[in-house]
Short mmCIF file of C-alpha atoms in Angstrom, two decimals:
data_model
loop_
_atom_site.label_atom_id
_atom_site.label_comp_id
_atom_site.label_asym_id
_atom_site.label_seq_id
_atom_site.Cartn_x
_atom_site.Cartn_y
_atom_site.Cartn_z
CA UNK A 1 -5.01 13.96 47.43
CA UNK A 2 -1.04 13.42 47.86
CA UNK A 3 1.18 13.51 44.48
CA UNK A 4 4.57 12.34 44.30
CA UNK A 5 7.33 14.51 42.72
CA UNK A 6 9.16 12.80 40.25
CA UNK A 7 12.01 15.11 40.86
CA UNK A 8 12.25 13.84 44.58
CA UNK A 9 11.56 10.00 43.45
CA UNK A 10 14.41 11.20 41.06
CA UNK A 11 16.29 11.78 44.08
CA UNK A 12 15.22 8.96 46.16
CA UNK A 13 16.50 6.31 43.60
CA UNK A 14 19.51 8.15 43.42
CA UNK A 15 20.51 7.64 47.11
CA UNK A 16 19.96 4.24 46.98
CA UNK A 17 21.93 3.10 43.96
CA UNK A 18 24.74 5.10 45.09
CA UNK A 19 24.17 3.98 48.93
CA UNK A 20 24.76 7.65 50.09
CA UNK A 21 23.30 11.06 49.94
CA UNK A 22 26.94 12.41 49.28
CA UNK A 23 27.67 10.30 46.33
CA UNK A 24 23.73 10.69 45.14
CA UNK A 25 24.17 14.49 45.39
CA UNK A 26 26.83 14.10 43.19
CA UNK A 27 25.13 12.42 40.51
CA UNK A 28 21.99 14.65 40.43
CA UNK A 29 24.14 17.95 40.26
CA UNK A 30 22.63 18.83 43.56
CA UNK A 31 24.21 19.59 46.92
CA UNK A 32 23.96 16.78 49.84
CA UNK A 33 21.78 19.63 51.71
CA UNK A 34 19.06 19.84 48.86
CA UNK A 35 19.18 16.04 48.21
CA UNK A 36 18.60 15.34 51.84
CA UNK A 37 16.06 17.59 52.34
CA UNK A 38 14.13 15.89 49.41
CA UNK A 39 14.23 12.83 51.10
CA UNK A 40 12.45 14.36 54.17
CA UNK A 41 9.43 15.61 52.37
CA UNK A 42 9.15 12.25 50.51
CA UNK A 43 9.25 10.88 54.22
CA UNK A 44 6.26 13.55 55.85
CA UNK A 45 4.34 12.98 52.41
CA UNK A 46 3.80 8.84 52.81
CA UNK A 47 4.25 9.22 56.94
CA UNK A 48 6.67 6.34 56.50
CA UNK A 49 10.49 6.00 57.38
CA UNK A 50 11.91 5.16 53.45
CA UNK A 51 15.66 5.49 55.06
CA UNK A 52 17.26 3.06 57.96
CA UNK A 53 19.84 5.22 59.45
CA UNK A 54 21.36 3.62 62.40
CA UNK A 55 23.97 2.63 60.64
CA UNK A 56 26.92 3.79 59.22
CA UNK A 57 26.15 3.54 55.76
CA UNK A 58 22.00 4.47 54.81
CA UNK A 59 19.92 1.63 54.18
CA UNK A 60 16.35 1.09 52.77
CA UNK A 61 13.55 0.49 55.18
CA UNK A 62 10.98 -2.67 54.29
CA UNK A 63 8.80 0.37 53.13
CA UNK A 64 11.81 1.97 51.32
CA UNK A 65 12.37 -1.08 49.06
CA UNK A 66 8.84 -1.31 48.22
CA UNK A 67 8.64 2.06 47.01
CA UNK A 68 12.19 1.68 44.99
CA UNK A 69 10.39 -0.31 42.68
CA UNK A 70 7.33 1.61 41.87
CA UNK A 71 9.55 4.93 41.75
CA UNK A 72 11.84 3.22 39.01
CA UNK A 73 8.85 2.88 37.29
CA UNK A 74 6.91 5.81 37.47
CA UNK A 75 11.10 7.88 36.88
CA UNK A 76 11.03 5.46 33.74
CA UNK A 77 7.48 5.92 32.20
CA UNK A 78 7.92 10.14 32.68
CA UNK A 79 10.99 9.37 30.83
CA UNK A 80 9.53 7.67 27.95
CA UNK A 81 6.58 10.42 27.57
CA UNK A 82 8.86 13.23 27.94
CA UNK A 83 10.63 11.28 25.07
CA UNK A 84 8.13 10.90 22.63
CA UNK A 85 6.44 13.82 22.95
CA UNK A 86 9.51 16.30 22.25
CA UNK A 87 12.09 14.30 20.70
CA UNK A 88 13.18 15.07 17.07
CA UNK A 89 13.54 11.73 16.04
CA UNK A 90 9.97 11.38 16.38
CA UNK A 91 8.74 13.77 14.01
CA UNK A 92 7.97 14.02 10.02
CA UNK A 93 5.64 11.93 8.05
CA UNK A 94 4.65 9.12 6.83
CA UNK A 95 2.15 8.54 3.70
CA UNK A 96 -0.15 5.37 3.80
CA UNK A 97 -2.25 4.30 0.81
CA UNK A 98 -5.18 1.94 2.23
CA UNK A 99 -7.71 1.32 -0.40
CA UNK A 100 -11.56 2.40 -0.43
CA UNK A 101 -12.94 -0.76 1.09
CA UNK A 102 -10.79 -1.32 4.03
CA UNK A 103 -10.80 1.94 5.79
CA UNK A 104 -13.19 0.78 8.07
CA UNK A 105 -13.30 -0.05 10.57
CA UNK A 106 -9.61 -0.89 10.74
CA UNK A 107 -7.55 2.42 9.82
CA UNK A 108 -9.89 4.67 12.18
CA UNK A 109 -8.44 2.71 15.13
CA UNK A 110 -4.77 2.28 13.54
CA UNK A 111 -4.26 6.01 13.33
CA UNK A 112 -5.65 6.89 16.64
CA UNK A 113 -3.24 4.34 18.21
CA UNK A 114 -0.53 5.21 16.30
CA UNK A 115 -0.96 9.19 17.14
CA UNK A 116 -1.19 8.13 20.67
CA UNK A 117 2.15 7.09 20.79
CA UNK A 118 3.97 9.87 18.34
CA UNK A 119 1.91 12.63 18.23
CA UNK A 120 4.30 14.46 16.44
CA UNK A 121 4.65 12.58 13.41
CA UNK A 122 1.70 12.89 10.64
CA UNK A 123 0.47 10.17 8.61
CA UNK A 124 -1.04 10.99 5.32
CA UNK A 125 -3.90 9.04 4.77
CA UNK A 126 -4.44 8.09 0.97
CA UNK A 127 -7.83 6.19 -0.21
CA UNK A 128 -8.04 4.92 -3.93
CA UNK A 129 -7.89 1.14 -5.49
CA UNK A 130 -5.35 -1.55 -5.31
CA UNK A 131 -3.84 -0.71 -8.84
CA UNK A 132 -3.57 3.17 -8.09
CA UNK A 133 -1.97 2.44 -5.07
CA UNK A 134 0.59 0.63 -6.38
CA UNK A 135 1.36 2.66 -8.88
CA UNK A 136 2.06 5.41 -6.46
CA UNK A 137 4.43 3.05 -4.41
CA UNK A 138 5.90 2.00 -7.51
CA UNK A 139 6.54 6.15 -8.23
CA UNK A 140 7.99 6.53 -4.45
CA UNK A 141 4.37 9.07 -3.93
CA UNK A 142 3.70 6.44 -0.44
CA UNK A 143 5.94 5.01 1.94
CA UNK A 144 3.78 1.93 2.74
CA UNK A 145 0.56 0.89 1.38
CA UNK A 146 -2.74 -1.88 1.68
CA UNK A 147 -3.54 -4.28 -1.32
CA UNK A 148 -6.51 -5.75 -1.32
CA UNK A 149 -5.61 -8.84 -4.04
CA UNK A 150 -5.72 -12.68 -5.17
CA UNK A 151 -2.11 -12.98 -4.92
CA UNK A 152 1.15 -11.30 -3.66
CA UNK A 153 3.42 -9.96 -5.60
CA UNK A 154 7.05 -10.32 -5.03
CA UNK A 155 8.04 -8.00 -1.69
CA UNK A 156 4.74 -8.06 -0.18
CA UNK A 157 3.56 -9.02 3.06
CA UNK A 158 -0.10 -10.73 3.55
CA UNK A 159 -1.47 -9.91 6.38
CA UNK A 160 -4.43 -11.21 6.18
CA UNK A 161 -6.55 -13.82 4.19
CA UNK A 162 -10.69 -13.30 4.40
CA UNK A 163 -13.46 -14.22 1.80
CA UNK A 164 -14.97 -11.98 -0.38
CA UNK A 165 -18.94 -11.45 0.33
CA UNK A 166 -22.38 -10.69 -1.35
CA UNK A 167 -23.31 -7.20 0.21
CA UNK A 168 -27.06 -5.83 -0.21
CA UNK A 169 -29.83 -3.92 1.38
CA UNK A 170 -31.00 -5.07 4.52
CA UNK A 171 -33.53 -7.51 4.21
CA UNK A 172 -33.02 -6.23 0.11
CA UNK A 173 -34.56 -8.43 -2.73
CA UNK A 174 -32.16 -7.58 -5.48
CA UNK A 175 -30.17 -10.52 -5.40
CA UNK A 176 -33.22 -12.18 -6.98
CA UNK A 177 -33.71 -10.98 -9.74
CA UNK A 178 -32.07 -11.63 -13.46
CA UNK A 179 -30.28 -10.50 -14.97
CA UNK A 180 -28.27 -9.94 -11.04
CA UNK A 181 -28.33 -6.13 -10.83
CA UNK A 182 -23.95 -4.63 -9.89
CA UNK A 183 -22.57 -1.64 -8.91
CA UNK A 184 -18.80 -1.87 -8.86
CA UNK A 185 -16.08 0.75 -9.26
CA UNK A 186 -14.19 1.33 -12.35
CA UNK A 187 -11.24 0.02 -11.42
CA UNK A 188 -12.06 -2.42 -8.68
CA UNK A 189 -9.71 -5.41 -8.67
CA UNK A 190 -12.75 -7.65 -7.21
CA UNK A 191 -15.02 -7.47 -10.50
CA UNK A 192 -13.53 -9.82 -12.99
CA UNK A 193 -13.35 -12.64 -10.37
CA UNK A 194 -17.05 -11.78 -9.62
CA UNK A 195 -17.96 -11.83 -13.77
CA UNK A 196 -16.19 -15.21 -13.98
CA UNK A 197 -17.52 -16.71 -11.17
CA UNK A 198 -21.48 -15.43 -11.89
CA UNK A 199 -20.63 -17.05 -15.94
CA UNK A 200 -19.42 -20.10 -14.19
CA UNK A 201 -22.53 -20.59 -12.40
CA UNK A 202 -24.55 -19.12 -15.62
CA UNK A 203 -25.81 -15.98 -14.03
CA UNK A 204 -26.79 -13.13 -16.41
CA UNK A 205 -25.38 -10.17 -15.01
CA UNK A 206 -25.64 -6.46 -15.52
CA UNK A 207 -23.61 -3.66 -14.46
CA UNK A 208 -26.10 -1.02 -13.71
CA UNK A 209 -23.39 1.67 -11.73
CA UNK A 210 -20.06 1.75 -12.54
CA UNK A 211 -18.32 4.95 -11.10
CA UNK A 212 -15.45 6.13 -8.82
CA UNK A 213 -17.49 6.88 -6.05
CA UNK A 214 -17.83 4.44 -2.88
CA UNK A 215 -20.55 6.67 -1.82
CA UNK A 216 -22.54 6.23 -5.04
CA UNK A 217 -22.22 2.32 -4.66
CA UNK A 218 -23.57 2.45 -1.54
CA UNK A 219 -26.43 4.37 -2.08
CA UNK A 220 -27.51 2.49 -4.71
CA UNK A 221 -27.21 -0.67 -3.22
CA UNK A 222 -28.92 1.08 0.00
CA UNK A 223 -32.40 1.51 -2.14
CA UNK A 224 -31.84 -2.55 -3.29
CA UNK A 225 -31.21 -1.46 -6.75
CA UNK A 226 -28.23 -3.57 -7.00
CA UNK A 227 -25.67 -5.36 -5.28
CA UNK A 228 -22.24 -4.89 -4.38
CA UNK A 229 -18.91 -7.59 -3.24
CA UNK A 230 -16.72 -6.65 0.07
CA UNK A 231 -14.30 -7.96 2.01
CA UNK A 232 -15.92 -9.98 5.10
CA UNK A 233 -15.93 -7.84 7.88
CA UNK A 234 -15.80 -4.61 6.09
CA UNK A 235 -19.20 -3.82 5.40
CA UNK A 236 -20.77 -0.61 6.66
CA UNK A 237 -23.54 -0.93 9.32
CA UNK A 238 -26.18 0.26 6.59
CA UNK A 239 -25.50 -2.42 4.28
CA UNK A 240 -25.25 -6.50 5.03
CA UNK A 241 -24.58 -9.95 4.24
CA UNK A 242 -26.41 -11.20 1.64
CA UNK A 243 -27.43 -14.94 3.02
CA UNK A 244 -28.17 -16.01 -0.65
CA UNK A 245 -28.61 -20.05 -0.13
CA UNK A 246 -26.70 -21.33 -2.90
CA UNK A 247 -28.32 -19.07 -5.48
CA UNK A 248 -25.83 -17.06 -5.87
CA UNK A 249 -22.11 -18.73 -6.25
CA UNK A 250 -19.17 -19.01 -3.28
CA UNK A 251 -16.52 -15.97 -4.26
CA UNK A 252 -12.93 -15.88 -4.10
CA UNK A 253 -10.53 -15.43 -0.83
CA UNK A 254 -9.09 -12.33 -0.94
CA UNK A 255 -5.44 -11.53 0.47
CA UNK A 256 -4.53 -8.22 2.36
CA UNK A 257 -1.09 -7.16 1.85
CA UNK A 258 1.18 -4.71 2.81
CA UNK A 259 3.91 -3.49 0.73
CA UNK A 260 7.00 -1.26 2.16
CA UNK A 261 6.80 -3.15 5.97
CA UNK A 262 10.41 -3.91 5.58
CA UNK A 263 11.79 -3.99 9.33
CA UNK A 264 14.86 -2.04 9.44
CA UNK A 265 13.46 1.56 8.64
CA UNK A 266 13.31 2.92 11.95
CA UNK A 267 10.71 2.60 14.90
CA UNK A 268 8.10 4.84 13.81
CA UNK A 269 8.18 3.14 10.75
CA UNK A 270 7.56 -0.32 12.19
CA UNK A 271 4.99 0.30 14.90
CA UNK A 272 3.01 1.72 12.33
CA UNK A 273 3.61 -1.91 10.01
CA UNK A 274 3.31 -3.17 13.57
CA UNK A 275 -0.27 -2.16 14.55
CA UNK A 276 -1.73 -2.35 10.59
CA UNK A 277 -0.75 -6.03 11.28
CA UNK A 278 -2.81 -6.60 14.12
CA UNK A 279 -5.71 -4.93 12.71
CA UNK A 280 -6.38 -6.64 10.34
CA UNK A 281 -4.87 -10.05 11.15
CA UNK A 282 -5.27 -10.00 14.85
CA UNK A 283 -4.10 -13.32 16.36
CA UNK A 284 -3.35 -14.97 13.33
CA UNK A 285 -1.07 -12.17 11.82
CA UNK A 286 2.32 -14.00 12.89
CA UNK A 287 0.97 -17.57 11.04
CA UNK A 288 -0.20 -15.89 7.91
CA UNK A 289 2.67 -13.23 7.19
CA UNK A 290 4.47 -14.71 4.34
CA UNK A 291 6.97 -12.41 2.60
CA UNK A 292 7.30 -13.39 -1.46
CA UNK A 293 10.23 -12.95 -2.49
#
């Protein structure tokens, strides 16, 4: 196996923007001696003439121009890690407030892409509900945060627009009965559109579990003790779509927006905004971002 030195590529490019070794060696801080000889390795390495000669003036062979454009790139992407990986202006941290029910399967991916390309800055992860969340914004506790809502408020961003679901047991039987069995959390902002829409249709209803914990919800809804409302797409894989009929009635859209996105605060700042954006809205995150104001 035969590597290329990026320190000789360095070198390479160097010769043939300035059209000399002399003037090259210049440039790289090196003596015409060193330079040259780097060219001659680079030359026994690939077995190929990179450098016409005959002439007065050096000149790149059909084989030297070819590699002058995969050397620029290969000099510019060791740049760009070298870059990220150890400049200060890529460090510190950010704190994003996502709530419970759209973790996943989103944020898992998010942060793993976003650590990928600054590794040295750390993002806080905080999970609660919509109206914690933006309290804590509201307090300056989280630089940029998720909203699962019916609206946007003035300065947010929605990102995304999906339907809110029945969620159950698999192949479950407590969406049958009456009065309809719920577990919701205390402060979940889906549950009064749910109560008016199940008194519209002249449902009896019953919270059975109200509590704090997503885990709790699950589990009961798990044993078909109850049933639960999500965001489409963001059910776990141990819990599903409950296909109802008609007998139970069609639920609100829900918005997903992002508050504190503002461009303008840096580039760590907006890839993150960035790649929250196409998580959640994929291909139609450009058509649906609509900034009240």
């Amino acid at each position: 196996m035969r590597n290329l030195d990026i320190t000789t590529l360095r070198s390479f490019v160097a010769v043939s923007d300035a059209g000399g070794v002399t003037r090259a060696a210049g440039f790289l801080h090196l003596t015409q001696s060193a330079v040259s000889m780097q060219l001659k390795r680079l030359e026994e390495l690939l077995g190929l003439e990179l450098l016409d000669r005959s002439g007065r003036t050096i000149a790149l062979t059909a084989s030297g121009e070819q590699l002058l454009v995969y050397a620029r790139r290969m000099i510019a992407l060791n740049d760009e890690v070298i870059s990220r990986l150890t400049d200060q202006a890529y460090e510190g941290e950010i704190v994003l407030g996502v709530p419970h029910d759209i973790v996943y399967p989103a944020i898992p991916q998010v942060l793993k892409q976003f650590h990928a390309a600054f590794p040295r800055v750390k993002v806080q992860l905080i999970s609660s509900y919509t109206r914690a969340l933006k309290e804590q914004f509201g307090r300056g506790e989280c630089d940029m945060i998720l909203t699962t809502e019916t609206l946007v408020d003035p300065g947010a961003e929605t990102i995304c627009r999906k339907p809110l679901r029945w969620i159950g047991a698999p192949g479950g039987a407590a969406w049958r009965q009456r009065p309809l069995k719920l577990a919701f959390g205390r402060l979940c902002t889906f549950r009064p559109r749910v109560v008016e829409a199940l008194d519209a249709a002249d449902i009896s209803w019953d919270v059975i579990v109200e509590t704090e914990s997503d885990r709790t919800i699950e589990a009961t809804v798990s044993a078909d003790l109850a049933i639960h409302t999500m965001i489409e797409g963001t059910e776990p894989p141990h819990l599903e779509r409950i296909e109802h009929g008609g007998s139970l009635p069609e639920l609100p859209m829900q918005m997903i927006n992002l508050l504190g996105a503002q461009s303008g605060k840096g580039l760590v700042h907006d890839s993150l905004a960035d790649l929250l954006r196409r998580a959640f809205g994929g291909a139609d995150s450009h058509r649906l971002r609509s900034v009240a104001g």
